[in-house]
Amino acid sequence: DGPTVALSERPRTADPAWVRAARRAEKRGDLATARRLAAAVVDKWRFADEDVPAVGEMKALLARHPR
């Protein structure tokens, strides 16, 4: 997932690898990375035509670990 996660700062990109990386970062206690990736998922997938379950999961992650 590393090369794909590295693209998270680029505009108009989104990938399920970010969700997996955010989960892993949260588990290892790297909350800054977890929040950054979760926020990217929420921000970039908010315009999806379909309901994306990962968006809800990443919103929950952000709620568990507010800044």
XYZ file of C-alpha atoms in Angstrom:
67
model
C 0.000 0.000 0.000
C 2.956 2.342 0.516
C 3.253 3.742 -3.013
C -0.495 4.323 -3.205
C -0.674 5.906 0.252
C 2.067 8.302 -0.831
C -0.424 9.738 -3.336
C -2.884 10.808 -0.623
C -1.781 14.443 -0.867
C -2.419 14.640 -4.597
C -5.667 16.213 -5.772
C -8.409 14.063 -7.258
C -6.999 10.815 -5.933
C -8.554 8.279 -3.586
C -7.852 4.639 -2.901
C -8.946 1.896 -0.481
C -5.267 1.529 0.462
C -5.665 4.724 2.472
C -8.363 3.088 4.588
C -6.153 0.076 5.288
C -3.198 2.319 6.119
C -5.320 4.459 8.455
C -6.469 1.333 10.303
C -2.879 0.131 10.670
C -1.673 3.549 11.833
C -4.411 3.702 14.468
C -3.518 0.211 15.738
C 0.138 1.115 16.145
C -0.711 4.419 17.833
C 0.356 6.702 14.986
C -2.702 8.880 15.365
C -1.397 11.759 13.265
C -1.075 9.480 10.240
C -4.388 7.771 10.976
C -6.167 11.130 11.166
C -4.473 12.461 8.029
C -5.454 9.447 5.952
C -8.957 9.232 7.426
C -9.516 12.911 6.663
C -8.310 12.382 3.088
C -10.763 9.499 2.619
C -13.662 11.535 4.005
C -12.724 14.634 2.026
C -12.080 13.014 -1.324
C -14.887 10.444 -1.272
C -17.599 12.836 -0.085
C -18.629 13.383 -3.710
C -19.053 9.695 -4.521
C -22.311 8.777 -6.227
C -22.648 5.720 -4.013
C -22.506 5.320 -0.239
C -18.949 4.293 0.606
C -18.892 2.348 3.907
C -15.242 3.249 4.447
C -16.208 6.917 4.726
C -18.347 6.142 7.772
C -15.538 4.092 9.264
C -13.039 6.914 8.756
C -15.470 9.459 10.250
C -15.693 7.205 13.305
C -11.883 7.041 13.498
C -11.722 10.834 13.407
C -14.364 11.037 16.149
C -12.394 8.613 18.355
C -9.239 10.678 17.988
C -10.080 14.368 17.774
C -7.165 16.752 17.535
